[in-house]
Amino acid sequence: MCTAATYKTKDFYMGRTLDYEFSYGDEVTVTPRNYPINFRFMGVRNNHFAMIGMAHVADDYPLYYEAFNEKGLGMAGLNFVDNAAYSEPDLRGLNGESNIENVAVFEFIPWILSQCATVDEAKERLQFINLTNTQFNEMFPCANLHWIIADKESCITVESMSDGLHIYDNPVGVLTNNPPFNIQMFNLNNYMGLSAKQPESNFSDRLDFNRYSRGMGALGLPGDLSSQSRFVKVAFTKMNSVSGDDEKSSVSQFFHILGSVDQQRGCCQLDDDKYEITIYTCCCNTTKGIYYYTSYDNHQICAVDMHKENLDGDKLVRYPLITDGEIRAVN
Amino acid sequence: MCTAATYKTKDFYMGRTLDYEFSYGDEVTVTPRNYPINFRFMGVRNNHFAMIGMAHVADDYPLYYEAFNEKGLGMAGLNFVDNAAYSEPDLRGLNGESNIENVAVFEFIPWILSQCATVDEAKERLQFINLTNTQFNEMFPCANLHWIIADKESCITVESMSDGLHIYDNPVGVLTNNPPFNIQMFNLNNYMGLSAKQPESNFSDRLDFNRYSRGMGALGLPGDLSSQSRFVKVAFTKMNSVSGDDEKSSVSQFFHILGSVDQQRGCCQLDDDKYEITIYTCCCNTTKGIYYYTSYDNHQICAVDMHKENLDGDKLVRYPLITDGEIRAVN
Amino acid sequence: MCTAATYKTKDFYMGRTLDYEFSYGDEVTVTPRNYPINFRFMGVRNNHFAMIGMAHVADDYPLYYEAFNEKGLGMAGLNFVDNAAYSEPDLRGLNGESNIENVAVFEFIPWILSQCATVDEAKERLQFINLTNTQFNEMFPCANLHWIIADKESCITVESMSDGLHIYDNPVGVLTNNPPFNIQMFNLNNYMGLSAKQPESNFSDRLDFNRYSRGMGALGLPGDLSSQSRFVKVAFTKMNSVSGDDEKSSVSQFFHILGSVDQQRGCCQLDDDKYEITIYTCCCNTTKGIYYYTSYDNHQICAVDMHKENLDGDKLVRYPLITDGEIRAVN
Amino acid sequence: MCTAATYKTKDFYMGRTLDYEFSYGDEVTVTPRNYPINFRFMGVRNNHFAMIGMAHVADDYPLYYEAFNEKGLGMAGLNFVDNAAYSEPDLRGLNGESNIENVAVFEFIPWILSQCATVDEAKERLQFINLTNTQFNEMFPCANLHWIIADKESCITVESMSDGLHIYDNPVGVLTNNPPFNIQMFNLNNYMGLSAKQPESNFSDRLDFNRYSRGMGALGLPGDLSSQSRFVKVAFTKMNSVSGDDEKSSVSQFFHILGSVDQQRGCCQLDDDKYEITIYTCCCNTTKGIYYYTSYDNHQICAVDMHKENLDGDKLVRYPLITDGEIRAVN
């Protein structure tokens, strides 16, 4: 389905893969500060933080899969099928009888990123939120999602389930899909003994063991594409990552981290004989506002720099996903 | 350490990762038809098939890690530490008393690729070979290697061990490192039930199971970087791969296949606190003689086309590995 | 720690292992119908269902680890460290201002088994319960437990946690220890593809696989002694069990089921260099009221038949655990 | 199929499970010193070491599954389907032209145990052996077997394959079935990091892990019934075993060791809907000549003491396997 991760060197990086069997038509979309954001229940916001991310744009509205604002706060929505549950709009909030803020699920990312500069501010905002099951239009049913929100200091996961809204600290800075985040974190305990170093001879001190390969300390790390296995694999890769702290090294390493859970066409077959693949992988330097991405057949890293756009504008700036890779001819 | 794979669509593709903690200085090297190849025990070969591949060039001699000749035969050497064993030169062969062909380990790839157009021809040649422990020079001890040799019809693995030379049919078309190939293939039996499709409820028909994620049919697939685990992972990825059969799709898919066993810096820590990483990944269209590659920090696919060079020349043509990635600026 | 299971043939069987590093002094204890049970907050119950089970008897009070009543209802408490949470006594219940029933944790088994004939009746009772953190005496801190309650028709798990009392249907009829039951059941999904039959060739239809051993369909079944692994292993063994439905066959099979998660001395080492072992394994034919058990060094099945005692008595009947095995000399 | 193990405390113990879907009719059989053993190619041996073990007796001949002689040497044959290969009788040996000793496979155990007091003596004998494919009679095809031979000092495995006779030192003192022993030992390397103690936090020092259960250090230990998994499981159990060194404690612990790979009816289903189960488990104190066993439905340990028989006799002494368990009534 999808995998998100954060990574910190000199700057802070956050990104995700989007894994699916087809694309809705995706564009790297910059929402400048003066693009009027119409919220279904919360009025219009005419001036706000600028943001950049991948979106399906419908009726000039950016339906973001993930985005990052100019203050360095990032947020990504990942599939959470069978677990996500949203509410009806709360009338007290609508009538001004309470401070409940009704926010349609498809508005959640712009709602937070347009006004919150940090995770702490987002947590503050989340105290009042009522995520509603309001559809964008008749064609687009509500996506079943949960979210990762991060800045350079901290990271949280937000899950709206039938028993209410859960906000978890996310110390590992990764998110995939099912099961709910607390179970994912619990499951990680089963892998605590795995190591990037060679294993000790714990089995018995009366047998001679042969470290016949490098990398045997992580034997037991899962390599299938299910969401729980991807959580463990990417967590291990990210927590053990080593790279230079300059931009090129950091970005390159980030794509290696998410590459560890790349979904290859053919390895995840759906019931209708379609295949889920990693449609795109992105990495945003949230400090500098540069959005990097690759797509399944475009292995070269592409970059869209939000600060090269007029962030004081009032129109969306859209760059369609480059799906066709340029090969660099050496001779 | 390393992983090699083959892939067939309309054309035939073969490639490998080279995983190590440092680089010797690698160059994509074309050996044209009239470059005189001096063999230590077998004389000079002045006219031969042209070949392309990654090599460390020393004293104008191409020490190939892997190469592919103009007839479509490819060959790659992969680490085989503690198992590889080579012989002293056989005097009867040297004296012409037998048809034994003494070939130094570092000459093995040019020896085969300079004269064999197919795997069958290579097998013929291997009947006479005596792989010798002759060093290239005092500085370069013999690498401990085993080899994969493939054309579009078939694939074999060659292992020179203390009990002699083993030549195995390689039906899966992949090779990693230890253990020996027959044990790798045997181990694959333990994964025969894994599937790219969702699993059946075999555990019990009296319990309801929840396929809570896509991709659960391959639960149990290993994801660590040890050589046996990489063999299983890349075999599963390759055998289940689905792609278009045009050049761009095939090449892109190939890099996804080998990407499934990418070694990320930090995840395989050596005793001296160095890290093994995937220094480069290559994919050769052996039908067309185009050598594609990426390197750890250069995610864009680069291409060297042997047919753009003068293959009737007598000088090596060398292109240093591009290690610095160009990012494509979209705005 | 411990494992409990149910098994149904002609009669209904339920039992458990008790795994620990030492024994408190355990006795198979029959509580006859007229033994006065003093509840701390709920008065004395002078006439009640008779029950049998393993208990540590203190001050003539049976601190049951598990018990089974004459109506065929069984209940076992298993360690639930770090998750179990009990309440203070509820004053409204004490004052008769509500129908809350305050029951000390150590009284929970007699509370239910003394008055409930079925799981349905137990569920009815559980609506009113407030499990209190009241200690039996100063020496015995409250055990951190969760419970399995079963009759021949159904089975539930009861967990008192910091967020309240959870009552789960238990379709698999097994219980071990951590994590909470809902996570245990979720985790079982990861094993749904395992089979008592040989595996299909799902990995690839272009490779020949060798079913080199019987029993390969369950490759991936865990064999360590952690509580989550024991849950999976015993669930698989129980759900796939096949036996005759007579008493001897059923009882023998039941001991094989729990034998699958036997804890051997040495394999689970604690921090203080003690070892957790399976101190005893029991199996009660709840239909007939016969309590069978073995102990670590007594492999022969021993039987205590509650109906051989005067069930109308008012005194506990106690048979110390036989820990020393009799070997049957054939010659 | 089967599992064999050795165990040493004050005395030396050796035993095995016999796992199969039916029984041929098995008897604990003592072969006294003067029972004439007729070898097909090697004449009659009238005086020899006495031995005890489980056998199917046909035409007054003990077809031993395993046996132990009065000198403390033990030997067990375990299924080795598709790998075992035996030879035709060697004529030079028959004609006295060489010192080759032709021994039919069904004679192998009495051949060794009748004359060898130690593993070293057995190794000496094995230098001359030619294991022949001679059938006992038309009804009994040659069993496909490999063997474990052990005394209190050392242990070896003997495998007759198409490429000849292999004799391996067996440092772990266990044997199951396929694959060949060298691959089983190699596979054990993959489990070297597993521990009877709790795991360290090797995954990351920046995450807090919860050792939520005892016994988590061995997570990854296999629990299915395939022969390679049983090898790992019983090796771990045996190598970590802790017990008293007296007879009762040692024997009890031994049955726990082999109990770790007990095959429960239902968990290993064959193609014809039969089930493989552990028909019997035995443990011989080879020092004292006492043969202990349990059977699937007889959980009590039974004992046959060879020294209670007239070991100078010339007739087989036979005790049919007790398959019906006696339950010890406590009240």
PDB file of C-alpha atoms in Angstrom, chain A residues 139-295:
ATOM      1  CA  MET A 139     -17.341  10.349  -7.473  1.00  0.00           C
ATOM      2  CA  PHE A 140     -14.786  10.249  -4.686  1.00  0.00           C
ATOM      3  CA  PRO A 141     -15.719   8.180  -1.659  1.00  0.00           C
ATOM      4  CA  CYS A 142     -13.762   8.942   1.492  1.00  0.00           C
ATOM      5  CA  ALA A 143     -10.370   7.334   1.481  1.00  0.00           C
ATOM      6  CA  ASN A 144      -9.647   5.128   4.500  1.00  0.00           C
ATOM      7  CA  LEU A 145      -6.519   6.715   5.880  1.00  0.00           C
ATOM      8  CA  HIS A 146      -4.362   7.293   8.877  1.00  0.00           C
ATOM      9  CA  TRP A 147      -1.678   9.972   9.063  1.00  0.00           C
ATOM     10  CA  ILE A 148       1.876  10.661  10.057  1.00  0.00           C
ATOM     11  CA  ILE A 149       2.715  14.256  11.030  1.00  0.00           C
ATOM     12  CA  ALA A 150       6.296  15.272  11.672  1.00  0.00           C
ATOM     13  CA  ASP A 151       8.661  18.150  12.039  1.00  0.00           C
ATOM     14  CA  LYS A 152      12.361  18.047  12.778  1.00  0.00           C
ATOM     15  CA  GLU A 153      11.718  17.592  16.498  1.00  0.00           C
ATOM     16  CA  SER A 154       8.960  15.057  16.781  1.00  0.00           C
ATOM     17  CA  CYS A 155       6.545  12.775  15.016  1.00  0.00           C
ATOM     18  CA  ILE A 156       3.009  11.571  15.687  1.00  0.00           C
ATOM     19  CA  THR A 157       0.505   9.191  14.143  1.00  0.00           C
ATOM     20  CA  VAL A 158      -3.203  10.037  13.950  1.00  0.00           C
ATOM     21  CA  GLU A 159      -5.835   7.322  13.611  1.00  0.00           C
ATOM     22  CA  SER A 160      -9.561   7.919  13.525  1.00  0.00           C
ATOM     23  CA  MET A 161     -11.252   4.642  14.388  1.00  0.00           C
ATOM     24  CA  SER A 162     -14.663   3.527  15.506  1.00  0.00           C
ATOM     25  CA  ASP A 163     -13.600   4.047  19.132  1.00  0.00           C
ATOM     26  CA  GLY A 164     -12.439   7.597  18.496  1.00  0.00           C
ATOM     27  CA  LEU A 165      -9.366   9.551  17.537  1.00  0.00           C
ATOM     28  CA  HIS A 166      -5.985   8.136  18.546  1.00  0.00           C
ATOM     29  CA  ILE A 167      -2.879  10.288  18.622  1.00  0.00           C
ATOM     30  CA  TYR A 168       0.319   8.340  19.167  1.00  0.00           C
ATOM     31  CA  ASP A 169       3.864   9.522  19.588  1.00  0.00           C
ATOM     32  CA  ASN A 170       5.807   7.912  16.789  1.00  0.00           C
ATOM     33  CA  PRO A 171       9.355   7.373  18.038  1.00  0.00           C
ATOM     34  CA  VAL A 172      10.420   5.332  15.038  1.00  0.00           C
ATOM     35  CA  GLY A 173       9.203   7.876  12.499  1.00  0.00           C
ATOM     36  CA  VAL A 174       7.681   5.398  10.065  1.00  0.00           C
ATOM     37  CA  LEU A 175       4.156   4.452   9.064  1.00  0.00           C
ATOM     38  CA  THR A 176       2.727   1.838   6.751  1.00  0.00           C
ATOM     39  CA  ASN A 177      -0.849   0.544   6.794  1.00  0.00           C
ATOM     40  CA  ASN A 178      -2.693  -2.019   8.891  1.00  0.00           C
ATOM     41  CA  PRO A 179      -2.720  -2.976  11.686  1.00  0.00           C
ATOM     42  CA  PRO A 180      -3.214   0.115  13.880  1.00  0.00           C
ATOM     43  CA  PHE A 181      -0.051   1.881  14.938  1.00  0.00           C
ATOM     44  CA  ASN A 182       0.027   0.592  18.505  1.00  0.00           C
ATOM     45  CA  ILE A 183       0.029  -2.994  17.234  1.00  0.00           C
ATOM     46  CA  GLN A 184       2.747  -2.172  14.719  1.00  0.00           C
ATOM     47  CA  MET A 185       4.902  -0.774  17.492  1.00  0.00           C
ATOM     48  CA  PHE A 186       4.162  -3.768  19.708  1.00  0.00           C
ATOM     49  CA  ASN A 187       5.132  -6.131  16.932  1.00  0.00           C
ATOM     50  CA  LEU A 188       8.496  -4.392  16.632  1.00  0.00           C
ATOM     51  CA  ASN A 189       9.405  -5.879  20.011  1.00  0.00           C
ATOM     52  CA  ASN A 190       9.652  -9.273  18.337  1.00  0.00           C
ATOM     53  CA  TYR A 191      12.586  -7.996  16.297  1.00  0.00           C
ATOM     54  CA  MET A 192      14.533  -6.214  19.034  1.00  0.00           C
ATOM     55  CA  GLY A 193      17.382  -8.720  18.884  1.00  0.00           C
ATOM     56  CA  LEU A 194      18.099  -8.159  15.185  1.00  0.00           C
ATOM     57  CA  SER A 195      21.297  -6.303  14.458  1.00  0.00           C
ATOM     58  CA  ALA A 196      23.168  -4.658  11.639  1.00  0.00           C
ATOM     59  CA  LYS A 197      26.235  -6.383  13.105  1.00  0.00           C
ATOM     60  CA  GLN A 198      27.061 -10.069  12.980  1.00  0.00           C
ATOM     61  CA  PRO A 199      25.267 -12.254  15.555  1.00  0.00           C
ATOM     62  CA  GLU A 200      26.817 -13.624  18.710  1.00  0.00           C
ATOM     63  CA  SER A 201      26.898 -17.395  19.329  1.00  0.00           C
ATOM     64  CA  ASN A 202      24.015 -17.438  21.772  1.00  0.00           C
ATOM     65  CA  PHE A 203      22.574 -20.773  20.640  1.00  0.00           C
ATOM     66  CA  SER A 204      25.292 -22.751  22.370  1.00  0.00           C
ATOM     67  CA  ASP A 205      28.880 -22.143  23.397  1.00  0.00           C
ATOM     68  CA  ARG A 206      29.686 -25.783  22.714  1.00  0.00           C
ATOM     69  CA  LEU A 207      29.139 -25.567  18.951  1.00  0.00           C
ATOM     70  CA  ASP A 208      31.192 -23.777  16.353  1.00  0.00           C
ATOM     71  CA  PHE A 209      29.113 -21.562  14.141  1.00  0.00           C
ATOM     72  CA  ASN A 210      30.085 -20.204  10.773  1.00  0.00           C
ATOM     73  CA  ARG A 211      29.237 -16.607   9.954  1.00  0.00           C
ATOM     74  CA  TYR A 212      29.103 -17.671   6.331  1.00  0.00           C
ATOM     75  CA  SER A 213      27.815 -14.321   5.108  1.00  0.00           C
ATOM     76  CA  ARG A 214      27.926 -10.724   6.097  1.00  0.00           C
ATOM     77  CA  GLY A 215      24.647  -9.348   7.348  1.00  0.00           C
ATOM     78  CA  MET A 216      23.563 -12.392   9.359  1.00  0.00           C
ATOM     79  CA  GLY A 217      22.674 -10.335  12.422  1.00  0.00           C
ATOM     80  CA  ALA A 218      19.360  -9.350  10.892  1.00  0.00           C
ATOM     81  CA  LEU A 219      18.259 -12.882   9.946  1.00  0.00           C
ATOM     82  CA  GLY A 220      14.540 -12.929  10.667  1.00  0.00           C
ATOM     83  CA  LEU A 221      13.872  -9.483   9.214  1.00  0.00           C
ATOM     84  CA  PRO A 222      10.793  -9.825   6.987  1.00  0.00           C
ATOM     85  CA  GLY A 223      11.062  -9.167   3.259  1.00  0.00           C
ATOM     86  CA  ASP A 224       7.503  -9.595   2.004  1.00  0.00           C
ATOM     87  CA  LEU A 225       5.360  -6.645   0.992  1.00  0.00           C
ATOM     88  CA  SER A 226       2.593  -6.884   3.602  1.00  0.00           C
ATOM     89  CA  SER A 227       2.125  -3.740   5.644  1.00  0.00           C
ATOM     90  CA  GLN A 228       3.358  -5.149   8.944  1.00  0.00           C
ATOM     91  CA  SER A 229       6.462  -6.576   7.326  1.00  0.00           C
ATOM     92  CA  ARG A 230       7.201  -3.307   5.538  1.00  0.00           C
ATOM     93  CA  PHE A 231       6.898  -1.509   8.870  1.00  0.00           C
ATOM     94  CA  VAL A 232       9.576  -3.716  10.417  1.00  0.00           C
ATOM     95  CA  LYS A 233      11.865  -3.657   7.388  1.00  0.00           C
ATOM     96  CA  VAL A 234      11.777   0.099   6.877  1.00  0.00           C
ATOM     97  CA  ALA A 235      12.094   0.741  10.603  1.00  0.00           C
ATOM     98  CA  PHE A 236      15.237  -1.369  10.726  1.00  0.00           C
ATOM     99  CA  THR A 237      16.652   0.309   7.627  1.00  0.00           C
ATOM    100  CA  LYS A 238      15.914   3.795   8.843  1.00  0.00           C
ATOM    101  CA  MET A 239      17.082   3.322  12.448  1.00  0.00           C
ATOM    102  CA  ASN A 240      20.383   1.840  11.253  1.00  0.00           C
ATOM    103  CA  SER A 241      20.934   4.258   8.367  1.00  0.00           C
ATOM    104  CA  VAL A 242      24.278   5.982   8.009  1.00  0.00           C
ATOM    105  CA  SER A 243      24.932   8.737   5.501  1.00  0.00           C
ATOM    106  CA  GLY A 244      26.662  12.009   4.948  1.00  0.00           C
ATOM    107  CA  ASP A 245      24.660  14.973   6.213  1.00  0.00           C
ATOM    108  CA  ASP A 246      24.892  17.078   3.064  1.00  0.00           C
ATOM    109  CA  GLU A 247      21.885  17.416   0.785  1.00  0.00           C
ATOM    110  CA  LYS A 248      22.897  14.970  -1.910  1.00  0.00           C
ATOM    111  CA  SER A 249      23.935  12.254   0.512  1.00  0.00           C
ATOM    112  CA  SER A 250      20.866  12.703   2.689  1.00  0.00           C
ATOM    113  CA  VAL A 251      18.436  12.616  -0.220  1.00  0.00           C
ATOM    114  CA  SER A 252      20.160   9.635  -1.792  1.00  0.00           C
ATOM    115  CA  GLN A 253      20.101   7.746   1.492  1.00  0.00           C
ATOM    116  CA  PHE A 254      16.430   8.557   1.972  1.00  0.00           C
ATOM    117  CA  PHE A 255      15.566   6.955  -1.349  1.00  0.00           C
ATOM    118  CA  HIS A 256      17.561   3.906  -0.272  1.00  0.00           C
ATOM    119  CA  ILE A 257      15.539   3.746   2.957  1.00  0.00           C
ATOM    120  CA  LEU A 258      12.202   3.763   1.169  1.00  0.00           C
ATOM    121  CA  GLY A 259      13.667   1.613  -1.583  1.00  0.00           C
ATOM    122  CA  SER A 260      13.947  -1.137   1.006  1.00  0.00           C
ATOM    123  CA  VAL A 261      10.167  -1.542   0.802  1.00  0.00           C
ATOM    124  CA  ASP A 262       9.777  -0.904  -2.917  1.00  0.00           C
ATOM    125  CA  GLN A 263       6.896  -2.876  -4.412  1.00  0.00           C
ATOM    126  CA  GLN A 264       7.981  -4.584  -7.622  1.00  0.00           C
ATOM    127  CA  ARG A 265       5.376  -5.284 -10.273  1.00  0.00           C
ATOM    128  CA  GLY A 266       4.310  -8.886  -9.981  1.00  0.00           C
ATOM    129  CA  CYS A 267       5.114  -9.476  -6.310  1.00  0.00           C
ATOM    130  CA  CYS A 268       1.803  -8.255  -4.939  1.00  0.00           C
ATOM    131  CA  GLN A 269      -0.986  -9.675  -7.052  1.00  0.00           C
ATOM    132  CA  LEU A 270      -4.549  -8.554  -6.426  1.00  0.00           C
ATOM    133  CA  ASP A 271      -7.674 -10.607  -6.885  1.00  0.00           C
ATOM    134  CA  ASP A 272      -8.382  -9.073 -10.260  1.00  0.00           C
ATOM    135  CA  ASP A 273      -4.911  -9.943 -11.525  1.00  0.00           C
ATOM    136  CA  LYS A 274      -3.738  -6.394 -11.202  1.00  0.00           C
ATOM    137  CA  TYR A 275      -0.497  -5.675  -9.409  1.00  0.00           C
ATOM    138  CA  GLU A 276       0.262  -3.148  -6.753  1.00  0.00           C
ATOM    139  CA  ILE A 277       3.483  -1.237  -7.437  1.00  0.00           C
ATOM    140  CA  THR A 278       5.294   1.738  -5.971  1.00  0.00           C
ATOM    141  CA  ILE A 279       3.862   4.424  -8.235  1.00  0.00           C
ATOM    142  CA  TYR A 280       6.076   7.104  -6.788  1.00  0.00           C
ATOM    143  CA  THR A 281       8.497   7.670  -3.927  1.00  0.00           C
ATOM    144  CA  CYS A 282       9.021  11.147  -2.555  1.00  0.00           C
ATOM    145  CA  CYS A 283      11.353  12.833  -0.139  1.00  0.00           C
ATOM    146  CA  CYS A 284      10.900  16.397   0.981  1.00  0.00           C
ATOM    147  CA  ASN A 285      13.642  18.439   2.546  1.00  0.00           C
ATOM    148  CA  THR A 286      11.149  20.192   4.801  1.00  0.00           C
ATOM    149  CA  THR A 287      13.780  22.671   5.915  1.00  0.00           C
ATOM    150  CA  LYS A 288      14.415  23.923   2.387  1.00  0.00           C
ATOM    151  CA  GLY A 289      11.038  23.167   0.832  1.00  0.00           C
ATOM    152  CA  ILE A 290      12.410  20.985  -1.948  1.00  0.00           C
ATOM    153  CA  TYR A 291      10.265  18.049  -2.999  1.00  0.00           C
ATOM    154  CA  TYR A 292      12.196  15.158  -4.559  1.00  0.00           C
ATOM    155  CA  TYR A 293      10.622  12.140  -6.166  1.00  0.00           C
ATOM    156  CA  THR A 294      11.098   9.152  -8.388  1.00  0.00           C
ATOM    157  CA  SER A 295       8.422   7.109 -10.111  1.00  0.00           C
TER     158      SER A 295
END
